[in-house]
Amino acid sequence: MWTVPLIVGLLLTMADASATATPSGTATVPLEELIPLYAQRQSPPATPPPTEALVKSQLKGRLTADALVVEGHFDVEVLADGRWTQVRLLQLDADSFPGTLPTLEDATVGVVDGHLCLLTRKAGRYAFDVGVSIRSPGAGPERRAQVRFGPHVAPVPLTLEADTSVFTLTEPLPASGGEAYAVYPQQGTLRVGWRAAVAQAAQAQKQQVRPPLEPRITEATASWVSTLEGRATLRVSYALSLDREQPLELALPEGHRLERVTLNAIPVPVTSGDGTLTLKAAPARLGETTGTLEVVLSRELGVFHLSGRLSLALPRVSWPVAELRARAHFPAVFNYRREGGSLEQYESSEGTDAAAAGLPGKALHFRQFLVAASAPTLELGYSVDISGSYFR
């Protein structure tokens, strides 16, 4: 085996100032020994970044009765790579509580040693949002909260949204448009003081007591349906206006028999004495002011003759009735004429006849307004309708 003599000059520089300089000279090294030495040479160390990370931030806040809620947007550029980097964003005191924390790829955001931090071991840009609630310590109308920045974040102003009709800021702040105010940091800390508006707070805490609603019946509808043999059914529906349970009495017309009573579409038992029904009416649902009551009665009018007279009446209600509309469906072979009573006959503007209403017989329409403590009545005379007969 042959060797090629080489003249290699080596210059070594020592980092330690106290060490002596390496003497210079020449040496002859075989090629097979030089190649491994050349491969094992050390590359110069990489220059570390001037800082581990750069942070840009934006903060928005809003007030509650006893806390300042801060929503922050952070844009972090991590420069160090291949080792763990901790970027401290906000300092959390005992009354500070993190809310929404993001989920990032190759990084995590959490609380470490009293700071809200970004942790990663990979260089790159990380943009995310976080939420922090800062509760005001103590009690009373005066409230204070502060936001302290971490060592890696440059202090920035806080855009505060505060409804001045609900909250009063304890120190004047420059307005930034609408109900937003700018809070500038002082010595690296954002401080906010506020209190609830006294008038608004007292009004909100005061229980609103609504005066009791006078019970009444806004509208009542009644219908008589009779066969030629004189079996008649009376159905009366009442639209109730009330805000709590109220007693209600109905006096049945003479000669009528009670078939059914429903309150808000639910059958209810009632007590009857001397033809008087006593029940407790209530709104259909809690908090509402309306209800419905329906009463079904039956009566024998007697057999219809060639002519005659009908005496009709409705129940007397203990509540005032604003408007009452009644409809009678009697055999179509007779002509009917109003002869008396409190109910007035009118021509229906709805144009409904017996067939349209789904009830047999000839339809007659009556009404009465402002009924109070009385039983509406109607007197009808009838005679055979010979208008279509041959002999007249």
Coordinates of C-alpha atoms in Angstrom, one line a residue:
M1 CA 0.0 0.0 0.0
W2 CA 1.3 3.4 -0.9
T3 CA 0.6 6.8 0.8
V4 CA 0.6 10.3 -0.5
P5 CA 2.3 12.7 1.8
L6 CA 0.4 15.8 2.4
I7 CA 1.4 19.0 4.0
V8 CA -1.6 20.2 6.0
G9 CA -1.7 23.5 7.9
L10 CA -3.9 23.6 10.9
L11 CA -5.0 26.8 12.7
L12 CA -7.0 26.4 15.8
T13 CA -8.6 29.2 17.8
M14 CA -9.4 28.6 21.5
A15 CA -12.5 30.3 23.0
D16 CA -11.0 30.5 26.5
A17 CA -8.9 33.6 26.7
S18 CA -6.7 32.1 29.5
A19 CA -5.6 29.2 27.3
T20 CA -2.3 29.4 25.4
A21 CA -2.3 29.6 21.6
T22 CA -1.9 26.4 19.6
P23 CA 1.6 26.3 18.1
S24 CA 1.7 26.4 14.3
G25 CA 3.5 23.9 12.2
T26 CA 3.3 21.3 9.5
A27 CA 2.6 17.6 9.6
T28 CA 2.6 14.7 7.2
V29 CA -0.6 12.5 7.5
P30 CA -1.5 9.5 5.3
L31 CA -4.6 10.0 3.1
E32 CA -6.5 7.1 4.7
E33 CA -6.1 8.8 8.1
L34 CA -6.9 12.4 6.8
I35 CA -10.3 11.5 5.3
P36 CA -11.9 10.4 8.6
L37 CA -10.5 13.5 10.3
Y38 CA -12.0 15.7 7.6
A39 CA -15.4 14.1 8.0
Q40 CA -15.4 14.6 11.7
R41 CA -14.8 18.3 11.5
Q42 CA -17.4 20.4 13.5
S43 CA -19.6 22.9 11.6
P44 CA -19.8 26.4 13.2
P45 CA -22.7 26.8 15.7
A46 CA -25.9 28.5 14.3
T47 CA -26.5 32.0 15.5
P48 CA -29.4 32.0 18.0
P49 CA -32.4 34.4 17.2
P50 CA -32.3 37.8 18.9
T51 CA -35.6 36.9 20.6
E52 CA -37.6 33.7 21.0
A53 CA -40.9 35.1 19.8
L54 CA -42.7 38.2 18.5
V55 CA -46.3 38.9 19.6
K56 CA -49.0 41.2 18.2
S57 CA -52.2 41.5 20.2
Q58 CA -55.7 43.1 20.1
L59 CA -58.0 43.3 23.2
K60 CA -61.7 43.9 23.5
G61 CA -63.7 44.0 26.7
R62 CA -67.2 44.2 28.0
L63 CA -68.7 44.8 31.5
T64 CA -71.0 42.7 33.6
A65 CA -72.4 43.4 37.0
D66 CA -69.3 42.2 38.8
A67 CA -66.7 41.2 36.1
L68 CA -64.7 42.5 33.2
V69 CA -64.8 40.0 30.3
V70 CA -61.7 40.3 27.9
E71 CA -61.5 38.8 24.5
G72 CA -58.0 38.8 23.1
H73 CA -56.6 38.0 19.6
F74 CA -52.9 37.1 19.5
D75 CA -50.6 36.7 16.5
V76 CA -47.4 35.0 17.8
E77 CA -44.3 34.4 15.6
V78 CA -42.1 31.8 17.2
L79 CA -38.5 32.2 16.0
A80 CA -36.7 29.5 18.1
D81 CA -36.9 25.9 16.7
G82 CA -36.0 22.5 18.0
R83 CA -36.5 23.4 21.7
W84 CA -39.4 24.3 23.9
T85 CA -40.5 28.0 23.8
Q86 CA -42.8 29.5 26.4
V87 CA -44.5 32.8 25.4
R88 CA -46.2 34.5 28.4
L89 CA -49.2 36.5 27.1
L90 CA -51.2 37.6 30.2
Q91 CA -50.7 37.5 33.9
L92 CA -53.6 35.9 35.7
D93 CA -54.4 37.0 39.3
A94 CA -56.5 35.1 41.8
D95 CA -59.7 36.7 40.4
S96 CA -58.8 36.0 36.8
F97 CA -60.3 32.9 35.1
P98 CA -59.5 31.7 31.6
G99 CA -62.6 31.1 29.4
T100 CA -62.3 29.9 25.8
L101 CA -58.9 28.5 25.0
P102 CA -57.9 27.5 21.4
T103 CA -56.8 24.2 20.0
L104 CA -53.6 24.7 17.9
E105 CA -51.5 22.4 15.7
D106 CA -47.9 21.9 17.0
A107 CA -48.7 24.2 20.0
T108 CA -50.9 24.5 23.1
V109 CA -52.3 27.4 25.1
G110 CA -52.8 27.1 28.8
V111 CA -52.0 28.5 32.3
V112 CA -48.5 28.0 33.5
D113 CA -47.2 29.6 36.8
G114 CA -49.9 32.2 36.9
H115 CA -49.6 33.2 33.2
L116 CA -51.6 32.5 30.1
C117 CA -48.9 31.0 27.9
L118 CA -48.3 29.6 24.4
L119 CA -46.1 26.5 24.5
T120 CA -44.4 25.0 21.4
R121 CA -41.1 23.6 20.2
K122 CA -41.6 24.4 16.6
A123 CA -41.0 27.7 14.9
G124 CA -43.9 29.2 13.0
R125 CA -46.8 31.6 13.2
Y126 CA -49.7 31.0 15.5
A127 CA -52.9 33.1 15.4
F128 CA -55.6 32.4 18.0
D129 CA -58.3 34.0 20.2
V130 CA -58.6 33.6 24.0
G131 CA -61.2 34.7 26.6
V132 CA -60.5 35.8 30.2
S133 CA -63.0 36.8 32.9
I134 CA -61.6 39.1 35.6
R135 CA -63.9 39.4 38.6
S136 CA -64.0 42.5 40.7
P137 CA -62.9 41.7 44.3
G138 CA -65.1 42.7 47.2
A139 CA -68.7 43.8 47.2
G140 CA -70.6 47.1 46.8
P141 CA -71.5 49.3 43.9
E142 CA -67.9 50.3 43.1
R143 CA -66.2 47.7 40.9
R144 CA -62.5 47.5 39.7
A145 CA -60.6 45.1 37.5
Q146 CA -57.2 45.1 35.9
V147 CA -55.4 43.3 33.1
R148 CA -51.7 42.7 33.3
F149 CA -49.6 41.8 30.3
G150 CA -47.0 39.0 30.2
P151 CA -43.3 39.8 29.8
H152 CA -43.4 38.8 26.1
V153 CA -46.3 41.1 25.1
A154 CA -46.1 44.8 24.4
P155 CA -49.0 46.6 26.2
V156 CA -51.9 47.7 23.9
P157 CA -55.1 49.6 24.5
L158 CA -58.3 47.9 25.4
T159 CA -61.5 48.6 23.4
L160 CA -64.2 48.6 26.1
E161 CA -67.9 48.3 25.3
A162 CA -70.1 49.8 28.1
D163 CA -73.8 50.6 28.0
T164 CA -73.9 54.0 29.8
S165 CA -77.6 53.4 30.6
V166 CA -76.6 50.4 32.7
F167 CA -73.0 51.2 33.8
T168 CA -71.2 54.3 34.9
L169 CA -67.5 54.5 34.3
T170 CA -65.7 55.9 37.4
E171 CA -63.2 57.8 35.3
P172 CA -63.7 59.5 32.0
L173 CA -62.5 57.5 29.0
P174 CA -62.0 58.6 25.4
A175 CA -64.8 57.4 23.2
S176 CA -63.9 55.4 20.2
G177 CA -67.3 55.3 18.5
G178 CA -70.8 54.4 19.7
E179 CA -70.7 52.7 23.1
A180 CA -67.0 51.8 22.9
Y181 CA -64.3 53.4 24.9
A182 CA -60.5 53.2 24.8
V183 CA -58.6 52.1 27.9
Y184 CA -54.9 52.8 27.7
P185 CA -52.3 50.9 29.7
Q186 CA -50.5 52.5 32.6
Q187 CA -47.2 50.9 33.7
G188 CA -48.0 47.8 31.7
T189 CA -51.5 47.4 33.3
L190 CA -55.0 48.1 32.0
R191 CA -57.3 49.3 34.8
V192 CA -61.1 49.7 34.6
G193 CA -63.5 51.0 37.3
W194 CA -67.3 51.0 37.0
R195 CA -70.5 50.8 38.9
A196 CA -74.1 49.9 38.0
A197 CA -76.3 52.9 37.4
V198 CA -78.3 53.5 40.6
A199 CA -81.6 54.3 39.0
Q200 CA -81.4 51.4 36.6
A201 CA -80.2 48.9 39.2
A202 CA -83.0 49.9 41.6
Q203 CA -85.6 49.6 38.9
A204 CA -84.3 46.3 37.7
Q205 CA -84.2 44.9 41.3
K206 CA -87.7 46.3 42.2
Q207 CA -90.3 43.8 41.5
Q208 CA -92.9 45.1 39.1
V209 CA -96.3 44.6 40.6
R210 CA -99.0 44.8 38.0
P211 CA -102.4 46.1 39.3
P212 CA -105.0 43.4 39.3
L213 CA -107.0 43.1 36.0
E214 CA -110.7 43.5 36.4
P215 CA -112.3 40.3 35.1
R216 CA -114.6 40.7 32.2
I217 CA -115.9 38.9 29.1
T218 CA -114.7 40.5 25.9
E219 CA -117.0 38.5 23.6
A220 CA -119.8 35.9 24.0
T221 CA -121.3 33.8 21.2
A222 CA -124.5 31.8 21.6
S223 CA -126.4 29.5 19.3
W224 CA -129.9 27.9 19.5
V225 CA -130.6 24.8 17.5
S226 CA -134.1 23.3 17.5
T227 CA -135.8 20.4 15.8
L228 CA -139.4 20.5 14.6
E229 CA -140.4 18.5 17.7
G230 CA -139.1 21.3 19.9
R231 CA -135.9 19.8 21.3
A232 CA -133.5 22.7 21.5
T233 CA -129.8 22.9 22.4
L234 CA -128.2 26.1 23.6
R235 CA -124.4 26.5 23.4
V236 CA -122.8 29.7 24.8
S237 CA -119.0 30.4 24.5
Y238 CA -117.4 33.2 26.6
A239 CA -114.0 34.8 25.9
L240 CA -112.6 35.6 29.3
S241 CA -110.2 38.4 30.2
L242 CA -108.4 37.8 33.6
D243 CA -104.9 37.6 35.0
R244 CA -105.5 35.2 37.9
E245 CA -108.0 32.8 39.3
Q246 CA -111.4 34.5 39.8
P247 CA -114.9 33.3 40.9
L248 CA -117.6 33.3 38.2
E249 CA -121.3 32.7 38.5
L250 CA -123.9 31.9 35.9
A251 CA -127.6 31.8 36.5
L252 CA -129.3 29.3 34.1
P253 CA -132.5 30.3 32.3
E254 CA -135.6 28.8 33.6
G255 CA -136.5 25.4 32.1
H256 CA -132.9 24.6 30.9
R257 CA -130.9 21.5 31.8
L258 CA -127.1 21.7 32.2
E259 CA -125.3 19.3 29.8
R260 CA -121.7 20.3 29.9
V261 CA -119.2 23.0 31.1
T262 CA -115.7 23.3 29.8
L263 CA -113.0 25.8 30.9
N264 CA -110.1 26.3 28.5
A265 CA -111.4 23.2 26.6
I266 CA -111.2 21.1 29.8
P267 CA -114.4 19.7 31.3
V268 CA -114.8 21.0 34.9
P269 CA -117.2 20.0 37.7
V270 CA -119.4 22.8 39.0
T271 CA -121.7 23.3 41.9
S272 CA -125.3 24.3 41.2
G273 CA -127.8 25.7 43.6
D274 CA -131.2 27.0 42.6
G275 CA -130.1 27.1 39.0
T276 CA -126.8 29.0 39.7
L277 CA -123.4 27.7 38.6
T278 CA -120.4 28.6 40.7
L279 CA -116.9 28.0 39.3
K280 CA -113.4 29.3 39.5
A281 CA -112.1 30.7 36.1
A282 CA -108.4 31.0 35.4
P283 CA -106.2 31.9 32.4
A284 CA -105.5 29.3 29.8
R285 CA -101.7 29.4 30.7
L286 CA -99.6 30.8 33.4
G287 CA -98.8 34.4 32.7
E288 CA -101.5 34.9 30.1
T289 CA -104.7 37.0 30.5
T290 CA -107.2 35.1 28.4
G291 CA -109.4 32.1 28.8
T292 CA -112.5 30.4 27.4
L293 CA -115.6 29.1 29.0
E294 CA -118.3 27.1 27.2
V295 CA -121.7 26.1 28.6
V296 CA -124.1 23.6 26.9
L297 CA -127.8 23.6 27.9
S298 CA -130.8 21.8 26.6
R299 CA -134.6 22.6 26.7
E300 CA -137.9 21.3 25.5
L301 CA -139.6 24.1 23.5
G302 CA -142.7 22.1 22.8
V303 CA -144.1 21.0 19.4
F304 CA -144.2 23.7 16.8
H305 CA -147.7 24.6 15.6
L306 CA -148.8 26.5 12.5
S307 CA -148.0 29.7 14.4
G308 CA -146.9 30.6 17.8
R309 CA -144.4 32.4 20.0
L310 CA -141.0 31.5 21.4
S311 CA -139.5 32.9 24.6
L312 CA -135.7 32.5 24.6
A313 CA -133.1 33.6 27.2
L314 CA -129.4 33.3 27.8
P315 CA -127.6 32.7 31.2
R316 CA -127.0 35.7 33.4
V317 CA -123.2 36.1 34.1
S318 CA -121.7 37.9 37.1
W319 CA -119.0 39.5 34.9
P320 CA -119.8 42.3 32.4
V321 CA -120.0 41.3 28.7
A322 CA -118.7 43.7 26.1
E323 CA -120.4 42.2 23.1
L324 CA -122.9 39.3 22.7
R325 CA -123.8 37.7 19.4
A326 CA -126.4 35.0 19.1
R327 CA -127.6 32.8 16.2
A328 CA -130.8 30.8 16.1
H329 CA -131.3 27.8 13.8
F330 CA -135.0 26.9 13.8
P331 CA -137.1 24.8 11.4
A332 CA -137.0 26.3 7.9
V333 CA -140.8 25.8 7.3
F334 CA -141.6 28.8 9.4
N335 CA -141.2 32.5 9.1
Y336 CA -139.8 34.3 12.2
R337 CA -140.2 37.8 13.4
R338 CA -138.7 39.5 16.5
E339 CA -141.4 40.7 18.9
G340 CA -139.4 41.7 21.9
G341 CA -136.4 41.1 24.3
S342 CA -133.0 42.8 24.8
L343 CA -131.4 41.1 21.7
E344 CA -131.6 43.1 18.5
Q345 CA -131.9 41.3 15.1
Y346 CA -129.4 42.2 12.4
E347 CA -128.3 41.0 9.0
S348 CA -125.0 39.2 9.2
S349 CA -122.2 40.8 7.2
E350 CA -120.5 37.4 7.1
G351 CA -123.2 36.0 4.8
T352 CA -123.3 32.7 6.5
D353 CA -126.4 30.6 6.2
A354 CA -127.5 27.4 7.9
A355 CA -125.7 25.2 5.3
A356 CA -122.5 27.2 5.6
A357 CA -122.5 27.0 9.4
G358 CA -123.1 23.3 9.2
L359 CA -126.3 23.5 11.2
P360 CA -129.9 22.7 10.0
G361 CA -132.8 25.1 9.8
K362 CA -133.1 28.8 9.0
A363 CA -130.4 31.1 10.6
L364 CA -131.4 34.2 12.4
H365 CA -128.8 36.7 13.9
F366 CA -129.0 38.8 17.0
R367 CA -126.7 40.9 19.1
Q368 CA -126.4 43.0 22.3
F369 CA -123.7 45.3 23.6
L370 CA -122.6 46.0 27.2
V371 CA -124.5 43.3 29.1
A372 CA -124.1 43.7 32.8
A373 CA -125.8 41.7 35.6
S374 CA -128.7 40.7 33.3
A375 CA -129.9 37.8 31.3
P376 CA -130.3 38.6 27.5
T377 CA -133.8 37.7 26.3
L378 CA -135.5 37.3 22.9
E379 CA -139.2 37.0 21.9
L380 CA -139.9 35.4 18.5
G381 CA -143.1 34.9 16.7
Y382 CA -143.4 32.3 14.0
S383 CA -145.9 31.2 11.4
V384 CA -145.9 28.7 8.5
D385 CA -144.0 29.9 5.5
I386 CA -146.4 29.6 2.5
S387 CA -144.3 31.7 0.1
G388 CA -143.7 28.7 -2.1
S389 CA -147.2 27.3 -1.9
Y390 CA -149.7 27.3 -4.7
F391 CA -152.5 28.8 -2.7
R392 CA -151.8 32.3 -1.3

